[in-house]
PDB file of C-alpha atoms and ligand atoms in Angstrom:
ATOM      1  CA  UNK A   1     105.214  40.553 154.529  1.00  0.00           C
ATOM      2  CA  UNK A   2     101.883  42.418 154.700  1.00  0.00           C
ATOM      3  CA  UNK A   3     100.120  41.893 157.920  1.00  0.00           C
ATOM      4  CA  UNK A   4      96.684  39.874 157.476  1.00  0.00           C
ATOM      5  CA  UNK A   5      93.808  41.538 159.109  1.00  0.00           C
ATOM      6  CA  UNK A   6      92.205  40.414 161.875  1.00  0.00           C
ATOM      7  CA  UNK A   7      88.619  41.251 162.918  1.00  0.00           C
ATOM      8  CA  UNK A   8      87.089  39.830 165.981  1.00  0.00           C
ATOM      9  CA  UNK A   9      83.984  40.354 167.826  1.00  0.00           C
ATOM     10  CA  UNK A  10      83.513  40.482 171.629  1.00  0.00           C
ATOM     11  CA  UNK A  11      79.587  39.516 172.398  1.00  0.00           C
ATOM     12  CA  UNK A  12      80.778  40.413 176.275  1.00  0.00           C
ATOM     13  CA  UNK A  13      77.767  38.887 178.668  1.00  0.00           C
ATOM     14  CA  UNK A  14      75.115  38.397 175.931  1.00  0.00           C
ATOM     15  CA  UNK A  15      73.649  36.134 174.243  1.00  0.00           C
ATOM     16  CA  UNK A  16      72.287  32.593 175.428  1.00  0.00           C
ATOM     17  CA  UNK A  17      73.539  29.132 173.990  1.00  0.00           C
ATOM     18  CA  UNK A  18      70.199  29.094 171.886  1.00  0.00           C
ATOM     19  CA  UNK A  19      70.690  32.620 170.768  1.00  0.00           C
ATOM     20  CA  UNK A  20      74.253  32.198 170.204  1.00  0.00           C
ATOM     21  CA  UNK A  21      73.574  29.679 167.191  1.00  0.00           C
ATOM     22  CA  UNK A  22      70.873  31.563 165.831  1.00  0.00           C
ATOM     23  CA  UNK A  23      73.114  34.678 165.093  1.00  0.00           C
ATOM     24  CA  UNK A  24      75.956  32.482 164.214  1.00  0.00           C
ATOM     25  CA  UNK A  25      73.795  30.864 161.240  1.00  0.00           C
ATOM     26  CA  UNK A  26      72.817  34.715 160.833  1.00  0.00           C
ATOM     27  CA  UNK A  27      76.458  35.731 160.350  1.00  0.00           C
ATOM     28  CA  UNK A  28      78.192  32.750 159.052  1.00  0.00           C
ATOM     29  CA  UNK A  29      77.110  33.756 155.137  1.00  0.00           C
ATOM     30  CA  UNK A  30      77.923  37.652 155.736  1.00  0.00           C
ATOM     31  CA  UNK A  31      81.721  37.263 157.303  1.00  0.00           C
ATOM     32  CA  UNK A  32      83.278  35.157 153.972  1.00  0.00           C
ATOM     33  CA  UNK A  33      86.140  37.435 153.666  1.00  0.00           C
ATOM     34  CA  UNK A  34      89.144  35.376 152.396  1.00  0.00           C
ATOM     35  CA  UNK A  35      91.476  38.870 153.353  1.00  0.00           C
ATOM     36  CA  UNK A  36      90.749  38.786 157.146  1.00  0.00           C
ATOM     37  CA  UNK A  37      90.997  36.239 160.060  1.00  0.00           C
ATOM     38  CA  UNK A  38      87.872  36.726 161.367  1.00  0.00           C
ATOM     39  CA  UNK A  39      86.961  35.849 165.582  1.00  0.00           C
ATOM     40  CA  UNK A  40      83.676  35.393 167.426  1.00  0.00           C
ATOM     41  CA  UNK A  41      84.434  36.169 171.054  1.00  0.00           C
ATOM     42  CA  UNK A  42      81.477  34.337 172.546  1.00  0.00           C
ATOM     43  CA  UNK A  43      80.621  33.461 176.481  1.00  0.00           C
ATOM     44  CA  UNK A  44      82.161  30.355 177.615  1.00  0.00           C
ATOM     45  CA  UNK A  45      78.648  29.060 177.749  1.00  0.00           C
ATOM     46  CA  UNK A  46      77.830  29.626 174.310  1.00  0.00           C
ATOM     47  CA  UNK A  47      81.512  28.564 173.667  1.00  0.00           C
ATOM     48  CA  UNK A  48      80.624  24.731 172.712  1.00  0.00           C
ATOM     49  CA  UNK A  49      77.719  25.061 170.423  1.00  0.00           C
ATOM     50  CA  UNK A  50      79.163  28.041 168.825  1.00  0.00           C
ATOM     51  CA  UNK A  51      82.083  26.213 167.810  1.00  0.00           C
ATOM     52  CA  UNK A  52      79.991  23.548 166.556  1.00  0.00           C
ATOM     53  CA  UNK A  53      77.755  25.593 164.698  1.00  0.00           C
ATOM     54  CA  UNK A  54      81.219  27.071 163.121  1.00  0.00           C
ATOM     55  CA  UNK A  55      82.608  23.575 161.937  1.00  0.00           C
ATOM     56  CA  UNK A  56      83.345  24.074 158.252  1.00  0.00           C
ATOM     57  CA  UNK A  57      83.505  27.862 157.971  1.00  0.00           C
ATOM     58  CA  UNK A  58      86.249  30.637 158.010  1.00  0.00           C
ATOM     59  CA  UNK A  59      85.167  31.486 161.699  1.00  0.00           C
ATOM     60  CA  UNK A  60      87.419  30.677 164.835  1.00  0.00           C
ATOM     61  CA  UNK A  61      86.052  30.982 168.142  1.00  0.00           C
ATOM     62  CA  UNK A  62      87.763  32.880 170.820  1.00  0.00           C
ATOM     63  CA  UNK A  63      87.105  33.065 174.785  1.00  0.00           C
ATOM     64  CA  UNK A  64      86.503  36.394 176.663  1.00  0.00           C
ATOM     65  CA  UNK A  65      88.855  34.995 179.666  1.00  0.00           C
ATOM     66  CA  UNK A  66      90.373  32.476 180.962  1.00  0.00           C
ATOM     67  CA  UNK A  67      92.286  31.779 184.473  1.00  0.00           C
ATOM     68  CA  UNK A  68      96.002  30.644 184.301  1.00  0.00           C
ATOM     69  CA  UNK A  69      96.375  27.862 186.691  1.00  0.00           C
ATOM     70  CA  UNK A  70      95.821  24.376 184.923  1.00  0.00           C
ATOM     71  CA  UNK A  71      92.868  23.138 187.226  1.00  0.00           C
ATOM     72  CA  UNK A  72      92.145  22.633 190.538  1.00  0.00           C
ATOM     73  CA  UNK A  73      90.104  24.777 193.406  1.00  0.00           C
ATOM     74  CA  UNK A  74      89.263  27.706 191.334  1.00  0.00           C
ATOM     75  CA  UNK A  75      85.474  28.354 192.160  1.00  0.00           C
ATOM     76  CA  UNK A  76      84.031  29.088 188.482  1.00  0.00           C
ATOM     77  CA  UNK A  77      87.405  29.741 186.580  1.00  0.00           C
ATOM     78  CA  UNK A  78      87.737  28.187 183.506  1.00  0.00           C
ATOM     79  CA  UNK A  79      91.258  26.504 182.301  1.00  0.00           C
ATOM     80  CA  UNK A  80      93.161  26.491 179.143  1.00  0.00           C
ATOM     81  CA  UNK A  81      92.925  22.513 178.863  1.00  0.00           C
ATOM     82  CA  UNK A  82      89.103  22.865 178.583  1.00  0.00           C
ATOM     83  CA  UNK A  83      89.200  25.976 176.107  1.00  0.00           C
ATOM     84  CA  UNK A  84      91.878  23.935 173.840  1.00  0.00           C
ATOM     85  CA  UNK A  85      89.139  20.997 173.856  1.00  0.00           C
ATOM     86  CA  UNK A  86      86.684  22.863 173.101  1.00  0.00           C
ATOM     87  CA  UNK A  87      87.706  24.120 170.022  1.00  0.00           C
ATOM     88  CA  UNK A  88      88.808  27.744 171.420  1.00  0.00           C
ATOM     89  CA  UNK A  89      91.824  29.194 169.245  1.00  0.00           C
ATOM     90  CA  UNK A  90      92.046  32.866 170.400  1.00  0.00           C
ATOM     91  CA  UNK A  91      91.144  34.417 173.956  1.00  0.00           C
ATOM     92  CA  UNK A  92      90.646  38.057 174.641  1.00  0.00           C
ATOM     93  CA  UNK A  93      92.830  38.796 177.577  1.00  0.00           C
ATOM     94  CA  UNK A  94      92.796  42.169 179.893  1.00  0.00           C
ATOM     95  CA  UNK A  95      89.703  43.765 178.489  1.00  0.00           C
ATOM     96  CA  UNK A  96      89.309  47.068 180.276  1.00  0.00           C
ATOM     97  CA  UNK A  97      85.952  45.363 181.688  1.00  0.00           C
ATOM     98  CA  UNK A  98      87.797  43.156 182.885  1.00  0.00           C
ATOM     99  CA  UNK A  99      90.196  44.912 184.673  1.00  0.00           C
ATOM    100  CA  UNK A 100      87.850  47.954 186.151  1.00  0.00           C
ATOM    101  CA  UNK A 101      85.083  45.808 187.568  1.00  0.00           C
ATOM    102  CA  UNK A 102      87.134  42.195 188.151  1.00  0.00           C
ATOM    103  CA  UNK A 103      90.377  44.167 189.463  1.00  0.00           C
ATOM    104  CA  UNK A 104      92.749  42.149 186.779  1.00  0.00           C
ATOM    105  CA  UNK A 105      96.082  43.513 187.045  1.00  0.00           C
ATOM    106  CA  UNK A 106      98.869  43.896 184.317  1.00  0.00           C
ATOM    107  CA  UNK A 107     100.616  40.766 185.943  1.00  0.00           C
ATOM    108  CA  UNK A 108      97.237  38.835 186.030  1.00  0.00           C
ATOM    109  CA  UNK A 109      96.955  39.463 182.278  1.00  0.00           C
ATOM    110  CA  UNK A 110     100.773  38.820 181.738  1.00  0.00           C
ATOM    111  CA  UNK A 111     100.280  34.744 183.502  1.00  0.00           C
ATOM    112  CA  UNK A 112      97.181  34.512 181.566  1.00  0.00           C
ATOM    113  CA  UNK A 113      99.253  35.252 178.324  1.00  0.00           C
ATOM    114  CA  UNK A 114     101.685  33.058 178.768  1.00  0.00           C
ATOM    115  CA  UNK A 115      99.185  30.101 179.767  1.00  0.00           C
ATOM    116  CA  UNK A 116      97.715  30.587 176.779  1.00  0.00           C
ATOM    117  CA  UNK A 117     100.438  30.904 174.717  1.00  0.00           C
ATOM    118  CA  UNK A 118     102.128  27.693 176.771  1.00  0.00           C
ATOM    119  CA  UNK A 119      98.199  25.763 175.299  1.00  0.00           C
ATOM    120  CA  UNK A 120      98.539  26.893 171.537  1.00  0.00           C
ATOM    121  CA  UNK A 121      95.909  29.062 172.287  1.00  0.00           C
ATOM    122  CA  UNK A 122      96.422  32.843 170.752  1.00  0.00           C
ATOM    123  CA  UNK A 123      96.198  35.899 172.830  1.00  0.00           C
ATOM    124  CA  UNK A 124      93.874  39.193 172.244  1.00  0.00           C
ATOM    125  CA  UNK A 125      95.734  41.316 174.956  1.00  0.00           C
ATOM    126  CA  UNK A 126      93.723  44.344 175.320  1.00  0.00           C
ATOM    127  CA  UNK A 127      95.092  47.477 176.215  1.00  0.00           C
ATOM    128  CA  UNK A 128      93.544  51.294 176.309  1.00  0.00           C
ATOM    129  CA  UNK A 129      93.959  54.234 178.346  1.00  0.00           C
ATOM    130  CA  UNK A 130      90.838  56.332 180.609  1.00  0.00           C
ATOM    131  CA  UNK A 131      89.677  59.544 179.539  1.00  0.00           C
ATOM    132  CA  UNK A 132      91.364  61.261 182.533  1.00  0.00           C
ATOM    133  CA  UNK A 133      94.750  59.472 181.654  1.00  0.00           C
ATOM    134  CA  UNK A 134      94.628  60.773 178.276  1.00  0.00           C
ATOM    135  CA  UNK A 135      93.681  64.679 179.114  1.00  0.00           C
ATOM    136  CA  UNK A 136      96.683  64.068 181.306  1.00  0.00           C
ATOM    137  CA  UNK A 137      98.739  63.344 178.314  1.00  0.00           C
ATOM    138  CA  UNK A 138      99.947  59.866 179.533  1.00  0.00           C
ATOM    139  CA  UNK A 139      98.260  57.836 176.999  1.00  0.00           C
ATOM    140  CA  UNK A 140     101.251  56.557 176.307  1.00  0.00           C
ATOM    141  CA  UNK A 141     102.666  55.694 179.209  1.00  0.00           C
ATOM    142  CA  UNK A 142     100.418  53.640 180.339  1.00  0.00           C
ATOM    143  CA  UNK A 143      99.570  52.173 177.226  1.00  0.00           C
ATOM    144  CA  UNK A 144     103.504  51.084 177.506  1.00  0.00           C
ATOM    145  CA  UNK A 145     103.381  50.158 180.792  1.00  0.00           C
ATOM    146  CA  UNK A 146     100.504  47.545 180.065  1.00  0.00           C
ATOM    147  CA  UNK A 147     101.968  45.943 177.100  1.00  0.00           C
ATOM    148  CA  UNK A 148     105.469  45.523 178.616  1.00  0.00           C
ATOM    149  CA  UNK A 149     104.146  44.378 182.022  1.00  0.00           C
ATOM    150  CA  UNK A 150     101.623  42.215 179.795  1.00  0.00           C
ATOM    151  CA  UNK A 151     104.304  40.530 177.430  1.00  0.00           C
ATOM    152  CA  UNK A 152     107.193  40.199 180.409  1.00  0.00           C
ATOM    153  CA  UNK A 153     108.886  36.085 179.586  1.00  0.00           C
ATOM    154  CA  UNK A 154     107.137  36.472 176.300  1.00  0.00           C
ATOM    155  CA  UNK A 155     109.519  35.390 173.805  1.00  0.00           C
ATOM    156  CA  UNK A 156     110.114  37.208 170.189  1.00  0.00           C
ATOM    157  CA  UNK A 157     108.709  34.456 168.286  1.00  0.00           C
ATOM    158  CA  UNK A 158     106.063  33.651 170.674  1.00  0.00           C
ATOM    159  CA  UNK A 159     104.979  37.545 170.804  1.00  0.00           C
ATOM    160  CA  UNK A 160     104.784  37.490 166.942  1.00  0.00           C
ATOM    161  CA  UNK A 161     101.811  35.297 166.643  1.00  0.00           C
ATOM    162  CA  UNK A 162      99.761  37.506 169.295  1.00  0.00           C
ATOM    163  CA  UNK A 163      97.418  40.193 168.461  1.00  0.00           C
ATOM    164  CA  UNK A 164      97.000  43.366 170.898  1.00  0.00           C
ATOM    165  CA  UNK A 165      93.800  45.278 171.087  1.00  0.00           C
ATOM    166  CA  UNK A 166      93.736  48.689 171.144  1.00  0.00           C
ATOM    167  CA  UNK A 167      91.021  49.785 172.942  1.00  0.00           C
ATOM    168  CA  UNK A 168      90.624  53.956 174.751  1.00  0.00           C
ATOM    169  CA  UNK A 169      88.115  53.217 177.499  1.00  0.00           C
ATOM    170  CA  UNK A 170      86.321  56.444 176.389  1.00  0.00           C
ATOM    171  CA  UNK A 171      85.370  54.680 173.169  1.00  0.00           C
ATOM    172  CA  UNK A 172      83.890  51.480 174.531  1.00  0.00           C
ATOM    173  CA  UNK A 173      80.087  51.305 174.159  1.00  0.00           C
ATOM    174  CA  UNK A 174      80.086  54.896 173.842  1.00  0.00           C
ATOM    175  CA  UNK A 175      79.518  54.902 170.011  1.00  0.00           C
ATOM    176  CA  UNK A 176      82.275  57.806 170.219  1.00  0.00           C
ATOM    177  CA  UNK A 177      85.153  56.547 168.116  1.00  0.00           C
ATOM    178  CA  UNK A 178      88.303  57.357 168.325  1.00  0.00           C
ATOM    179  CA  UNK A 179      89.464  59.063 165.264  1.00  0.00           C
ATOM    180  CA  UNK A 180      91.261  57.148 162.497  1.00  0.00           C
ATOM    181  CA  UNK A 181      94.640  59.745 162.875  1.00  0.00           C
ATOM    182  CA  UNK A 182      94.129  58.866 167.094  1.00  0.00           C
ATOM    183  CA  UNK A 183      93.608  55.151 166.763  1.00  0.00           C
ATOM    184  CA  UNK A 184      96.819  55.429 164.479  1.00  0.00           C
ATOM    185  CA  UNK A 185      98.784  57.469 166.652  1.00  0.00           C
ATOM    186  CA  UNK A 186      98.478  54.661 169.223  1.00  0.00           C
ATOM    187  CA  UNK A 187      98.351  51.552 167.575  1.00  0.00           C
ATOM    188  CA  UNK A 188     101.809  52.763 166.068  1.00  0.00           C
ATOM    189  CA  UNK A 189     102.982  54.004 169.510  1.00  0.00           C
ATOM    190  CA  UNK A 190     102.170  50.031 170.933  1.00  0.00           C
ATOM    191  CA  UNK A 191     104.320  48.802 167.271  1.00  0.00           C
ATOM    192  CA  UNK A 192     107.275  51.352 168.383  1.00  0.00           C
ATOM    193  CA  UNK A 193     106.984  49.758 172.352  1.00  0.00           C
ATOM    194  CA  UNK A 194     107.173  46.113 170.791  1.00  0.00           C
ATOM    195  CA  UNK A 195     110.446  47.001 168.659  1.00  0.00           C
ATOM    196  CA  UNK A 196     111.973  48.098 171.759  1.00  0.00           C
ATOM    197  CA  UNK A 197     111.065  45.451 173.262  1.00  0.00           C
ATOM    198  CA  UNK A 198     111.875  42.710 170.877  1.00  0.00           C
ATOM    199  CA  UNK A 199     113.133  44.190 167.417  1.00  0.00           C
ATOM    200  CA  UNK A 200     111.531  45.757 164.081  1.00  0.00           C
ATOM    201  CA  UNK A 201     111.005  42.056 162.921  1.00  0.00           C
ATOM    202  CA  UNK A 202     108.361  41.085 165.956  1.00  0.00           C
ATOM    203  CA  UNK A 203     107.118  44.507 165.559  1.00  0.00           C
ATOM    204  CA  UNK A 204     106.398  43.997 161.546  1.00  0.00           C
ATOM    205  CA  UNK A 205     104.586  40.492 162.590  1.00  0.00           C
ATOM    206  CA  UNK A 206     102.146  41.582 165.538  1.00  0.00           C
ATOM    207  CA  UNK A 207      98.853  42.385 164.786  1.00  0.00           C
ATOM    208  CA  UNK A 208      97.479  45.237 166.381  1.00  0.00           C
ATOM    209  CA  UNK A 209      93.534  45.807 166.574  1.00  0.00           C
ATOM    210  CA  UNK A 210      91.599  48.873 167.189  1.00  0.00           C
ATOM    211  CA  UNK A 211      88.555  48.816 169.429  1.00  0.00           C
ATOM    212  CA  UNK A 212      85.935  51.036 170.388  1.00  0.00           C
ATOM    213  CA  UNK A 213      82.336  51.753 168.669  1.00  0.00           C
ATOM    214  CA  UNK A 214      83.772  50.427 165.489  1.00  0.00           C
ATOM    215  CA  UNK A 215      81.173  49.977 163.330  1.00  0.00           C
ATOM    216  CA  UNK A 216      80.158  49.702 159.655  1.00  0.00           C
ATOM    217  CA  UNK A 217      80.427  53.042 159.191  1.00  0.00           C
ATOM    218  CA  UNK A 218      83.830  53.655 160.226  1.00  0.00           C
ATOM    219  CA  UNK A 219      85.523  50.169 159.650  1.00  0.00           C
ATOM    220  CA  UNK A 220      87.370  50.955 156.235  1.00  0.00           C
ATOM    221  CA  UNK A 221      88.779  54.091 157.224  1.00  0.00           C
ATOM    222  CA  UNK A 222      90.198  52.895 160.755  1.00  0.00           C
ATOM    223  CA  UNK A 223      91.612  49.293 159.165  1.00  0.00           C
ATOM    224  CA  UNK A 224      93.459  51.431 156.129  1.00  0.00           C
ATOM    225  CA  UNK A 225      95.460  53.128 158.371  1.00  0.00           C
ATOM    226  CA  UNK A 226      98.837  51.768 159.002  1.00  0.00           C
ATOM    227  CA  UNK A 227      99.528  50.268 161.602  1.00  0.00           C
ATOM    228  CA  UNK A 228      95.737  48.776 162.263  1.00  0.00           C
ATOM    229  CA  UNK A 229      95.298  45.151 161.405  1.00  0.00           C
ATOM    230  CA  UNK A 230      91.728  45.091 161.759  1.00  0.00           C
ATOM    231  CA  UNK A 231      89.128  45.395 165.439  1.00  0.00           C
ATOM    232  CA  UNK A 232      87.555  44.236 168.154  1.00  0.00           C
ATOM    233  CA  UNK A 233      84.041  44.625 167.991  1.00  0.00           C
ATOM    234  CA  UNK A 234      81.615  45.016 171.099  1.00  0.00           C
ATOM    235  CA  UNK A 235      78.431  46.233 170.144  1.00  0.00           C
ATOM    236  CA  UNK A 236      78.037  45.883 166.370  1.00  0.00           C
ATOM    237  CA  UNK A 237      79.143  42.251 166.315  1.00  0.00           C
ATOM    238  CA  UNK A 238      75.866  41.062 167.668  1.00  0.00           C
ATOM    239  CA  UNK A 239      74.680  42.493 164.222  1.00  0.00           C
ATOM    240  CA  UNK A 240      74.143  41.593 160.485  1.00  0.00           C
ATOM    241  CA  UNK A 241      76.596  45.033 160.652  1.00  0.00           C
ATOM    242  CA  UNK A 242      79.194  42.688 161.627  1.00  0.00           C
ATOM    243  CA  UNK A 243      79.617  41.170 158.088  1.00  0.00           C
ATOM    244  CA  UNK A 244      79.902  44.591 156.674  1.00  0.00           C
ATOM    245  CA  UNK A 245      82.421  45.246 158.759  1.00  0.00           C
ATOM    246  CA  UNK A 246      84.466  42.223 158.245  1.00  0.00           C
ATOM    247  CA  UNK A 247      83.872  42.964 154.635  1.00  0.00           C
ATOM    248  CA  UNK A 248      85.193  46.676 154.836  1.00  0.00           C
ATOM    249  CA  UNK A 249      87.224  46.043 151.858  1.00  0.00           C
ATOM    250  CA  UNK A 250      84.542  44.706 149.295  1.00  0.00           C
TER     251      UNK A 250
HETATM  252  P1  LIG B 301      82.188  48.446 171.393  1.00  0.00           P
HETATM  253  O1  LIG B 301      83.080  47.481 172.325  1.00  0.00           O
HETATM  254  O2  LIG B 301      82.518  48.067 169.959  1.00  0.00           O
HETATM  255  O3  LIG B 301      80.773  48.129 171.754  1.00  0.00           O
HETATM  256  O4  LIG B 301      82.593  49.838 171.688  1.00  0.00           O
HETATM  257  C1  LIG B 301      84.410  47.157 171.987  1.00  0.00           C
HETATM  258  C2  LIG B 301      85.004  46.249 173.020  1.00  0.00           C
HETATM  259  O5  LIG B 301      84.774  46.461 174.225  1.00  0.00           O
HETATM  260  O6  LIG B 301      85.726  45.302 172.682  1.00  0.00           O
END
């Protein structure tokens, strides 16, 4: 069964509420690709009028975080429950932002996936090694270590419906991509990780996502490699650029 792509933007802290629905009705005509899922990671202010201004289109909206405790005294958190009413169907878990400048661990990220998987809600687990780690030659390592601390009580069937991010620190915001043949070389390296953990059969189903300065430029060639089932887009998803993108294959 061939893997449908999946291409998702991350807006990160930008855009306002107002803004938000502007560039939605901007990109709503330009991302009608019936081949890919496609994901607007949006603020979880902008998250309620974004899914409204989505209502009727091919465009699911996806959180940037989300805590894993169900409510309670959690100063500015925000809780599966009110992501699931609000419309949210994916959330991007473990950015690298995320975990340099908020200090989320590998076992945060691993009680926030099962939350969300426990909600219905569909994980983006991000995962990406430093510049340092990989002139060290340990991309892989820790690349392993994150996805199997990340996925620990995550069931085979539950894992299948998950999509991983791969996303080299070094190529965030830096409009220096990681080569198609690199980006392969890992993405396939995370598939391997998952049959060992799991089996071939989880490992076929996952979809795993590139990230890092993808842009229109470069989208074909990275999503027609392999083991790449589409991005997660920072930068050029606050962009008409985003449509050609989602529309690599047209
Ligand atoms: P970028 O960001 O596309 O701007 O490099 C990707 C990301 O951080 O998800």
């Amino acid at each position: 069964m061939a893997r449908k792509k999946i291409i998702a933007g991350n807006w990160k802290m930008n855009m306002t509420p107002s803004e938000a629905v502007a560039l939605v009705e901007t990109l709503k005509p330009l991302v009608q690709n019936e081949d890919v899922d496609v994901v607007f990671g949006v603020p979880a202010i902008d998250i309620v009028p974004v899914v409204e201004a989505c209502k009727g289109t091919n465009i699911a909206v996806a959180a940037e975080n989300m805590y894993f405790e169900e409510s309670g005294a959690y100063t500015g958190e925000i809780s599966p429950k009110m992501l699931v009413d609000a419309g949210v169907k994916y959330v991007i878990l473990g950015h690298s932002e995320r975990r340099d400048y908020f200090k989320e661990t590998d076992a945060d990220v691993n009680k926030k996936v099962l939350k969300a998987i426990e909600h219905g809600i569909t994980p983006i687990m991000c995962c990406g090694e430093s510049l340092e780690q990989r002139e060290q030659g340990i991309t892989m390592d820790f690349i392993r270590q994150q996805v199997k601390i990340g996925l620990q009580n995550v069931t085979a069937d539950q894992a299948k419906k998950m999509v991983i991010a791969y996303e080299p620190i070094w190529a965030i915001g830096t409009g220096k991509t990681a080569t198609s043949e690199q980006a392969e070389e890992v993405c396939k390296g995370i598939r391997q990780c998952i049959a060992e953990i799991y089996d071939d059969a989880t490992a076929a189903e996952i979809r795993i996502q590139y990230g890092g300065s993808v842009n229109a430029g470069n989208a074909a060639e990275l999503f027609a490699m392999e083991d790449i089932d589409g991005g997660l887009v920072g930068g050029a998803s606050l962009k008409p650029d985003f449509g050609k993108i989602v529309c690599y294959n047209k």
